[in-house]
């Protein structure tokens, strides 16, 4: 029990009660919940923090957790006024929804996480006032939707992710105020929709361990002008960069598959390059569903320059838009290096602005309608 108007709560590994020193062996659920007088919480016990321990402490501004154990489900959810959260290296896992709907009434919120486990599903969901996020190298996985719908109050949000595991599905989805994200090269997987809807994102790196960019991973990152794809990248998923702000893209030699809609409606994309490689590059179409006729992969992009370093393979029917570059009326320059052996069927059909074409010495065949209407 505590006085209802105490503003600063400190719970140490031991307590002294009437001259008797006793270890704190357990914290109970709901201990601080719904107390709106509390402004700070500092816990360093050798025990877990249970479910709903301090939920709806709507006046709390700072939380420091250096206990030994986990943070339970919804333990600090709905702490609307939270401004600063610091979690130390003795903390293990952060459970699902642990801080969900906190940090909603303030701006320039800061979170530093150095726990030694995972960050659970929706753990920091809807922390709209979050602006600065630092995740240390002791953290393992960032699980599904962990920070989704956060970072909305300010358009200058920054995230440094040094965790050693994965980034889950929807992890940073709709963080519309996130402008910069720095990811550790140790990260091995980035899930579907992980950064979808980060409309102010201007800078992000993809770790070298990533071999697949999952479906819709960077969908609607409309302020993202460029991105460097890792050298070992094998595939780019469906809608991966749909509606992004990319101005140019270079596809590594290891990439063998780009799925439907990957670059659909990239309205700033003017340059596409597929680096020299030994294997064919399979290209999907644009967004063909809901339309009678399909669209080529770059039909909605104002391409001006294309460089191709290996054979492109794609479906040539009308349903799939005939070719990736079909009737791209902004395309002016095409270069095929000495690696490709064929200009494929319909490849540059209807590219009416095409002014210069360079075909390398490896080409032995020009397919049907390859330059028709140029």
GROMACS .gro file of C-alpha atoms in nm:
model
  374
    1UNK     CA    1   0.000   0.000   0.000
    2UNK     CA    2   0.106   0.360  -0.055
    3UNK     CA    3  -0.026   0.707  -0.004
    4UNK     CA    4  -0.256   0.788  -0.298
    5UNK     CA    5  -0.084   1.119  -0.369
    6UNK     CA    6   0.276   0.997  -0.375
    7UNK     CA    7   0.424   1.115  -0.706
    8UNK     CA    8   0.749   0.920  -0.722
    9UNK     CA    9   0.742   0.541  -0.683
   10UNK     CA   10   1.073   0.364  -0.619
   11UNK     CA   11   1.081  -0.011  -0.559
   12UNK     CA   12   1.426  -0.147  -0.469
   13UNK     CA   13   1.544  -0.511  -0.428
   14UNK     CA   14   1.494  -0.475  -0.052
   15UNK     CA   15   1.265  -0.270   0.168
   16UNK     CA   16   1.313  -0.160   0.527
   17UNK     CA   17   0.995  -0.186   0.727
   18UNK     CA   18   1.017  -0.078   1.094
   19UNK     CA   19   1.388  -0.156   1.101
   20UNK     CA   20   1.355  -0.497   0.935
   21UNK     CA   21   1.530  -0.549   0.600
   22UNK     CA   22   1.329  -0.770   0.363
   23UNK     CA   23   1.376  -0.885   0.004
   24UNK     CA   24   1.111  -0.799  -0.249
   25UNK     CA   25   1.021  -1.140  -0.396
   26UNK     CA   26   0.703  -1.058  -0.585
   27UNK     CA   27   0.511  -0.768  -0.739
   28UNK     CA   28   0.137  -0.809  -0.773
   29UNK     CA   29  -0.079  -0.726  -1.076
   30UNK     CA   30  -0.261  -0.393  -1.062
   31UNK     CA   31  -0.038  -0.262  -0.779
   32UNK     CA   32  -0.014   0.090  -0.924
   33UNK     CA   33  -0.287   0.075  -1.188
   34UNK     CA   34  -0.518   0.370  -1.242
   35UNK     CA   35  -0.325   0.598  -1.006
   36UNK     CA   36  -0.306   0.927  -1.193
   37UNK     CA   37  -0.099   1.106  -0.927
   38UNK     CA   38   0.218   0.910  -1.002
   39UNK     CA   39   0.477   1.096  -1.212
   40UNK     CA   40   0.776   0.860  -1.202
   41UNK     CA   41   0.836   0.488  -1.153
   42UNK     CA   42   1.176   0.334  -1.079
   43UNK     CA   43   1.201  -0.042  -1.025
   44UNK     CA   44   1.516  -0.247  -0.956
   45UNK     CA   45   1.376  -0.561  -0.793
   46UNK     CA   46   1.487  -0.918  -0.860
   47UNK     CA   47   1.149  -1.026  -0.987
   48UNK     CA   48   0.919  -0.995  -1.288
   49UNK     CA   49   0.683  -0.704  -1.337
   50UNK     CA   50   0.340  -0.866  -1.368
   51UNK     CA   51   0.053  -0.803  -1.603
   52UNK     CA   52  -0.124  -0.467  -1.568
   53UNK     CA   53   0.111  -0.363  -1.289
   54UNK     CA   54   0.083   0.010  -1.367
   55UNK     CA   55  -0.172   0.029  -1.643
   56UNK     CA   56  -0.357   0.359  -1.684
   57UNK     CA   57  -0.115   0.563  -1.474
   58UNK     CA   58  -0.205   0.853  -1.694
   59UNK     CA   59   0.017   1.109  -1.518
   60UNK     CA   60   0.344   0.915  -1.520
   61UNK     CA   61   0.620   1.091  -1.717
   62UNK     CA   62   0.931   0.876  -1.660
   63UNK     CA   63   0.985   0.505  -1.612
   64UNK     CA   64   1.318   0.339  -1.534
   65UNK     CA   65   1.327  -0.039  -1.520
   66UNK     CA   66   1.639  -0.214  -1.395
   67UNK     CA   67   1.475  -0.516  -1.240
   68UNK     CA   68   1.583  -0.873  -1.313
   69UNK     CA   69   1.305  -1.039  -1.505
   70UNK     CA   70   1.044  -0.971  -1.769
   71UNK     CA   71   0.786  -0.698  -1.821
   72UNK     CA   72   0.438  -0.852  -1.827
   73UNK     CA   73   0.148  -0.801  -2.065
   74UNK     CA   74  -0.007  -0.453  -2.049
   75UNK     CA   75   0.211  -0.376  -1.748
   76UNK     CA   76   0.241  -0.007  -1.841
   77UNK     CA   77  -0.027   0.029  -2.106
   78UNK     CA   78  -0.227   0.351  -2.135
   79UNK     CA   79   0.035   0.563  -1.959
   80UNK     CA   80  -0.067   0.857  -2.177
   81UNK     CA   81   0.178   1.118  -2.049
   82UNK     CA   82   0.491   0.902  -2.058
   83UNK     CA   83   0.787   1.101  -2.192
   84UNK     CA   84   1.092   0.890  -2.112
   85UNK     CA   85   1.142   0.515  -2.079
   86UNK     CA   86   1.474   0.348  -2.000
   87UNK     CA   87   1.500  -0.029  -1.973
   88UNK     CA   88   1.828  -0.177  -1.849
   89UNK     CA   89   2.026  -0.488  -1.939
   90UNK     CA   90   1.896  -0.699  -1.649
   91UNK     CA   91   1.546  -0.694  -1.793
   92UNK     CA   92   1.462  -0.993  -2.015
   93UNK     CA   93   1.155  -1.009  -2.240
   94UNK     CA   94   0.904  -0.730  -2.289
   95UNK     CA   95   0.565  -0.896  -2.325
   96UNK     CA   96   0.283  -0.825  -2.570
   97UNK     CA   97   0.111  -0.487  -2.528
   98UNK     CA   98   0.343  -0.401  -2.237
   99UNK     CA   99   0.346  -0.026  -2.318
  100UNK     CA  100   0.067  -0.011  -2.575
  101UNK     CA  101  -0.123   0.317  -2.599
  102UNK     CA  102   0.130   0.497  -2.382
  103UNK     CA  103   0.315   0.814  -2.476
  104UNK     CA  104   0.008   0.945  -2.662
  105UNK     CA  105  -0.038   1.290  -2.509
  106UNK     CA  106   0.317   1.424  -2.541
  107UNK     CA  107   0.573   1.504  -2.810
  108UNK     CA  108   0.942   1.415  -2.836
  109UNK     CA  109   0.908   1.096  -2.637
  110UNK     CA  110   1.223   0.889  -2.587
  111UNK     CA  111   1.265   0.514  -2.541
  112UNK     CA  112   1.595   0.333  -2.471
  113UNK     CA  113   1.579  -0.048  -2.462
  114UNK     CA  114   1.873  -0.258  -2.349
  115UNK     CA  115   1.686  -0.566  -2.232
  116UNK     CA  116   1.830  -0.908  -2.307
  117UNK     CA  117   1.531  -1.068  -2.478
  118UNK     CA  118   1.257  -0.999  -2.727
  119UNK     CA  119   1.014  -0.710  -2.765
  120UNK     CA  120   0.667  -0.864  -2.788
  121UNK     CA  121   0.376  -0.819  -3.025
  122UNK     CA  122   0.222  -0.470  -3.004
  123UNK     CA  123   0.454  -0.393  -2.711
  124UNK     CA  124   0.469  -0.021  -2.797
  125UNK     CA  125   0.167   0.000  -3.024
  126UNK     CA  126   0.021   0.348  -3.073
  127UNK     CA  127   0.293   0.535  -2.881
  128UNK     CA  128   0.217   0.837  -3.097
  129UNK     CA  129   0.447   1.080  -2.916
  130UNK     CA  130   0.758   0.867  -2.961
  131UNK     CA  131   1.034   1.053  -3.146
  132UNK     CA  132   1.360   0.886  -3.043
  133UNK     CA  133   1.405   0.508  -3.022
  134UNK     CA  134   1.729   0.328  -2.935
  135UNK     CA  135   1.738  -0.050  -2.923
  136UNK     CA  136   2.060  -0.206  -2.793
  137UNK     CA  137   2.258  -0.507  -2.915
  138UNK     CA  138   2.133  -0.727  -2.630
  139UNK     CA  139   1.778  -0.719  -2.766
  140UNK     CA  140   1.690  -1.018  -2.985
  141UNK     CA  141   1.367  -1.003  -3.188
  142UNK     CA  142   1.134  -0.711  -3.247
  143UNK     CA  143   0.807  -0.897  -3.287
  144UNK     CA  144   0.492  -0.829  -3.489
  145UNK     CA  145   0.352  -0.474  -3.475
  146UNK     CA  146   0.580  -0.393  -3.182
  147UNK     CA  147   0.593  -0.020  -3.267
  148UNK     CA  148   0.310   0.000  -3.519
  149UNK     CA  149   0.113   0.325  -3.537
  150UNK     CA  150   0.371   0.508  -3.322
  151UNK     CA  151   0.583   0.817  -3.397
  152UNK     CA  152   0.300   1.037  -3.521
  153UNK     CA  153   0.323   1.356  -3.315
  154UNK     CA  154   0.652   1.473  -3.472
  155UNK     CA  155   0.782   1.441  -3.828
  156UNK     CA  156   1.143   1.398  -3.714
  157UNK     CA  157   1.139   1.054  -3.560
  158UNK     CA  158   1.459   0.852  -3.548
  159UNK     CA  159   1.517   0.484  -3.474
  160UNK     CA  160   1.845   0.303  -3.411
  161UNK     CA  161   1.791  -0.073  -3.417
  162UNK     CA  162   2.090  -0.275  -3.300
  163UNK     CA  163   1.901  -0.591  -3.212
  164UNK     CA  164   2.051  -0.924  -3.313
  165UNK     CA  165   1.746  -1.113  -3.443
  166UNK     CA  166   1.449  -1.025  -3.659
  167UNK     CA  167   1.204  -0.743  -3.723
  168UNK     CA  168   0.853  -0.883  -3.736
  169UNK     CA  169   0.546  -0.825  -3.947
  170UNK     CA  170   0.402  -0.470  -3.923
  171UNK     CA  171   0.676  -0.382  -3.673
  172UNK     CA  172   0.687  -0.012  -3.767
  173UNK     CA  173   0.379   0.006  -3.985
  174UNK     CA  174   0.221   0.352  -4.013
  175UNK     CA  175   0.494   0.526  -3.812
  176UNK     CA  176   0.423   0.833  -4.023
  177UNK     CA  177   0.664   1.058  -3.830
  178UNK     CA  178   0.966   0.826  -3.866
  179UNK     CA  179   1.228   0.998  -4.084
  180UNK     CA  180   1.541   0.793  -4.024
  181UNK     CA  181   1.608   0.429  -3.932
  182UNK     CA  182   1.949   0.272  -3.884
  183UNK     CA  183   1.947  -0.108  -3.875
  184UNK     CA  184   2.221  -0.340  -3.750
  185UNK     CA  185   2.383  -0.563  -4.012
  186UNK     CA  186   2.320  -0.858  -3.779
  187UNK     CA  187   1.943  -0.838  -3.833
  188UNK     CA  188   1.848  -1.147  -4.034
  189UNK     CA  189   1.485  -1.089  -4.134
  190UNK     CA  190   1.245  -0.799  -4.191
  191UNK     CA  191   0.879  -0.900  -4.205
  192UNK     CA  192   0.581  -0.816  -4.424
  193UNK     CA  193   0.465  -0.453  -4.400
  194UNK     CA  194   0.746  -0.380  -4.154
  195UNK     CA  195   0.786  -0.016  -4.262
  196UNK     CA  196   0.468   0.021  -4.468
  197UNK     CA  197   0.306   0.362  -4.434
  198UNK     CA  198   0.618   0.537  -4.302
  199UNK     CA  199   0.539   0.832  -4.524
  200UNK     CA  200   0.812   1.063  -4.389
  201UNK     CA  201   1.092   0.803  -4.400
  202UNK     CA  202   1.385   0.953  -4.589
  203UNK     CA  203   1.671   0.727  -4.489
  204UNK     CA  204   1.703   0.358  -4.407
  205UNK     CA  205   1.958   0.083  -4.468
  206UNK     CA  206   1.887  -0.282  -4.537
  207UNK     CA  207   2.117  -0.517  -4.341
  208UNK     CA  208   2.363  -0.727  -4.541
  209UNK     CA  209   2.213  -1.050  -4.401
  210UNK     CA  210   1.876  -0.987  -4.564
  211UNK     CA  211   1.812  -1.215  -4.863
  212UNK     CA  212   1.443  -1.137  -4.918
  213UNK     CA  213   1.252  -0.811  -4.902
  214UNK     CA  214   0.910  -0.926  -4.791
  215UNK     CA  215   0.570  -0.827  -4.927
  216UNK     CA  216   0.479  -0.456  -4.885
  217UNK     CA  217   0.783  -0.403  -4.665
  218UNK     CA  218   0.831  -0.041  -4.782
  219UNK     CA  219   0.486   0.023  -4.928
  220UNK     CA  220   0.392   0.391  -4.928
  221UNK     CA  221   0.731   0.512  -4.806
  222UNK     CA  222   0.657   0.810  -5.027
  223UNK     CA  223   0.947   1.029  -4.903
  224UNK     CA  224   1.217   0.762  -4.951
  225UNK     CA  225   1.433   0.877  -5.248
  226UNK     CA  226   1.687   0.594  -5.255
  227UNK     CA  227   1.783   0.266  -5.097
  228UNK     CA  228   2.083   0.036  -5.134
  229UNK     CA  229   1.989  -0.328  -5.174
  230UNK     CA  230   2.223  -0.583  -5.008
  231UNK     CA  231   2.463  -0.776  -5.230
  232UNK     CA  232   2.316  -1.115  -5.132
  233UNK     CA  233   1.953  -1.022  -5.200
  234UNK     CA  234   1.767  -1.305  -5.377
  235UNK     CA  235   1.409  -1.181  -5.410
  236UNK     CA  236   1.188  -0.874  -5.379
  237UNK     CA  237   0.833  -0.949  -5.268
  238UNK     CA  238   0.496  -0.839  -5.392
  239UNK     CA  239   0.427  -0.465  -5.355
  240UNK     CA  240   0.760  -0.427  -5.173
  241UNK     CA  241   0.815  -0.064  -5.284
  242UNK     CA  242   0.462   0.010  -5.408
  243UNK     CA  243   0.396   0.388  -5.395
  244UNK     CA  244   0.742   0.459  -5.259
  245UNK     CA  245   0.940   0.774  -5.343
  246UNK     CA  246   1.236   0.593  -5.502
  247UNK     CA  247   1.411   0.792  -5.774
  248UNK     CA  248   1.643   0.512  -5.886
  249UNK     CA  249   1.702   0.147  -5.806
  250UNK     CA  250   1.995  -0.088  -5.866
  251UNK     CA  251   1.915  -0.461  -5.854
  252UNK     CA  252   2.209  -0.674  -5.733
  253UNK     CA  253   2.348  -0.957  -5.946
  254UNK     CA  254   2.221  -1.216  -5.695
  255UNK     CA  255   1.855  -1.116  -5.723
  256UNK     CA  256   1.656  -1.360  -5.935
  257UNK     CA  257   1.294  -1.264  -5.871
  258UNK     CA  258   1.094  -0.942  -5.840
  259UNK     CA  259   0.726  -1.004  -5.768
  260UNK     CA  260   0.411  -0.829  -5.892
  261UNK     CA  261   0.364  -0.465  -5.796
  262UNK     CA  262   0.711  -0.429  -5.643
  263UNK     CA  263   0.761  -0.085  -5.804
  264UNK     CA  264   0.404  -0.002  -5.898
  265UNK     CA  265   0.320   0.371  -5.886
  266UNK     CA  266   0.674   0.475  -5.793
  267UNK     CA  267   0.603   0.813  -5.947
  268UNK     CA  268   0.956   0.948  -5.902
  269UNK     CA  269   1.141   0.641  -6.035
  270UNK     CA  270   1.349   0.750  -6.337
  271UNK     CA  271   1.630   0.492  -6.344
  272UNK     CA  272   1.634   0.113  -6.325
  273UNK     CA  273   1.949  -0.099  -6.338
  274UNK     CA  274   1.985  -0.476  -6.319
  275UNK     CA  275   2.351  -0.545  -6.250
  276UNK     CA  276   2.550  -0.801  -6.451
  277UNK     CA  277   2.466  -1.152  -6.337
  278UNK     CA  278   2.472  -1.512  -6.448
  279UNK     CA  279   2.109  -1.599  -6.372
  280UNK     CA  280   1.796  -1.465  -6.540
  281UNK     CA  281   1.591  -1.202  -6.358
  282UNK     CA  282   1.223  -1.294  -6.332
  283UNK     CA  283   0.996  -0.987  -6.333
  284UNK     CA  284   0.631  -0.978  -6.236
  285UNK     CA  285   0.373  -0.729  -6.355
  286UNK     CA  286   0.218  -0.421  -6.201
  287UNK     CA  287  -0.113  -0.433  -6.014
  288UNK     CA  288  -0.326  -0.648  -6.241
  289UNK     CA  289  -0.609  -0.740  -6.006
  290UNK     CA  290  -0.928  -0.534  -6.037
  291UNK     CA  291  -0.830  -0.444  -6.394
  292UNK     CA  292  -0.931  -0.608  -6.719
  293UNK     CA  293  -0.584  -0.552  -6.866
  294UNK     CA  294  -0.268  -0.582  -6.667
  295UNK     CA  295   0.007  -0.322  -6.634
  296UNK     CA  296   0.379  -0.375  -6.676
  297UNK     CA  297   0.593  -0.348  -6.367
  298UNK     CA  298   0.707   0.006  -6.451
  299UNK     CA  299   0.393   0.127  -6.628
  300UNK     CA  300   0.323   0.389  -6.361
  301UNK     CA  301   0.687   0.504  -6.328
  302UNK     CA  302   0.844   0.790  -6.532
  303UNK     CA  303   1.153   0.591  -6.630
  304UNK     CA  304   1.412   0.773  -6.837
  305UNK     CA  305   1.705   0.534  -6.819
  306UNK     CA  306   1.728   0.154  -6.810
  307UNK     CA  307   2.046  -0.057  -6.785
  308UNK     CA  308   2.019  -0.435  -6.812
  309UNK     CA  309   2.300  -0.673  -6.724
  310UNK     CA  310   2.129  -1.011  -6.782
  311UNK     CA  311   1.829  -1.168  -6.946
  312UNK     CA  312   1.490  -1.053  -6.821
  313UNK     CA  313   1.209  -1.308  -6.807
  314UNK     CA  314   0.841  -1.208  -6.783
  315UNK     CA  315   0.495  -1.304  -6.904
  316UNK     CA  316   0.413  -1.144  -7.238
  317UNK     CA  317   0.031  -1.162  -7.235
  318UNK     CA  318  -0.191  -0.855  -7.214
  319UNK     CA  319  -0.313  -0.967  -6.871
  320UNK     CA  320   0.037  -0.908  -6.739
  321UNK     CA  321   0.099  -0.587  -6.929
  322UNK     CA  322   0.299  -0.736  -7.221
  323UNK     CA  323   0.635  -0.636  -7.071
  324UNK     CA  324   0.778  -0.443  -6.771
  325UNK     CA  325   0.845  -0.140  -6.994
  326UNK     CA  326   0.545  -0.165  -7.227
  327UNK     CA  327   0.438   0.180  -7.352
  328UNK     CA  328   0.654   0.365  -7.107
  329UNK     CA  329   0.642   0.699  -7.285
  330UNK     CA  330   0.911   0.870  -7.075
  331UNK     CA  331   1.192   0.619  -7.138
  332UNK     CA  332   1.476   0.776  -7.336
  333UNK     CA  333   1.785   0.557  -7.293
  334UNK     CA  334   1.834   0.179  -7.286
  335UNK     CA  335   2.164  -0.003  -7.240
  336UNK     CA  336   2.213  -0.379  -7.258
  337UNK     CA  337   2.558  -0.491  -7.142
  338UNK     CA  338   2.751  -0.779  -7.301
  339UNK     CA  339   2.587  -1.030  -7.062
  340UNK     CA  340   2.227  -1.051  -7.195
  341UNK     CA  341   2.173  -1.285  -7.491
  342UNK     CA  342   1.827  -1.168  -7.592
  343UNK     CA  343   1.605  -0.864  -7.616
  344UNK     CA  344   1.280  -1.031  -7.511
  345UNK     CA  345   0.937  -1.018  -7.675
  346UNK     CA  346   0.754  -0.682  -7.636
  347UNK     CA  347   1.036  -0.559  -7.414
  348UNK     CA  348   1.029  -0.193  -7.525
  349UNK     CA  349   0.706  -0.197  -7.724
  350UNK     CA  350   0.553   0.150  -7.749
  351UNK     CA  351   0.836   0.339  -7.576
  352UNK     CA  352   0.772   0.634  -7.803
  353UNK     CA  353   1.026   0.870  -7.638
  354UNK     CA  354   1.317   0.626  -7.676
  355UNK     CA  355   1.615   0.808  -7.828
  356UNK     CA  356   1.918   0.589  -7.766
  357UNK     CA  357   1.965   0.212  -7.748
  358UNK     CA  358   2.295   0.033  -7.687
  359UNK     CA  359   2.297  -0.345  -7.734
  360UNK     CA  360   2.592  -0.547  -7.606
  361UNK     CA  361   2.787  -0.811  -7.795
  362UNK     CA  362   2.620  -1.101  -7.614
  363UNK     CA  363   2.279  -1.049  -7.776
  364UNK     CA  364   2.199  -1.308  -8.044
  365UNK     CA  365   1.824  -1.259  -8.070
  366UNK     CA  366   1.577  -0.969  -8.074
  367UNK     CA  367   1.228  -1.092  -7.994
  368UNK     CA  368   0.893  -1.010  -8.157
  369UNK     CA  369   0.780  -0.648  -8.124
  370UNK     CA  370   1.081  -0.569  -7.903
  371UNK     CA  371   1.105  -0.209  -8.028
  372UNK     CA  372   0.771  -0.176  -8.205
  373UNK     CA  373   0.634   0.179  -8.196
  374UNK     CA  374   0.961   0.338  -8.089
   0.00000   0.00000   0.00000
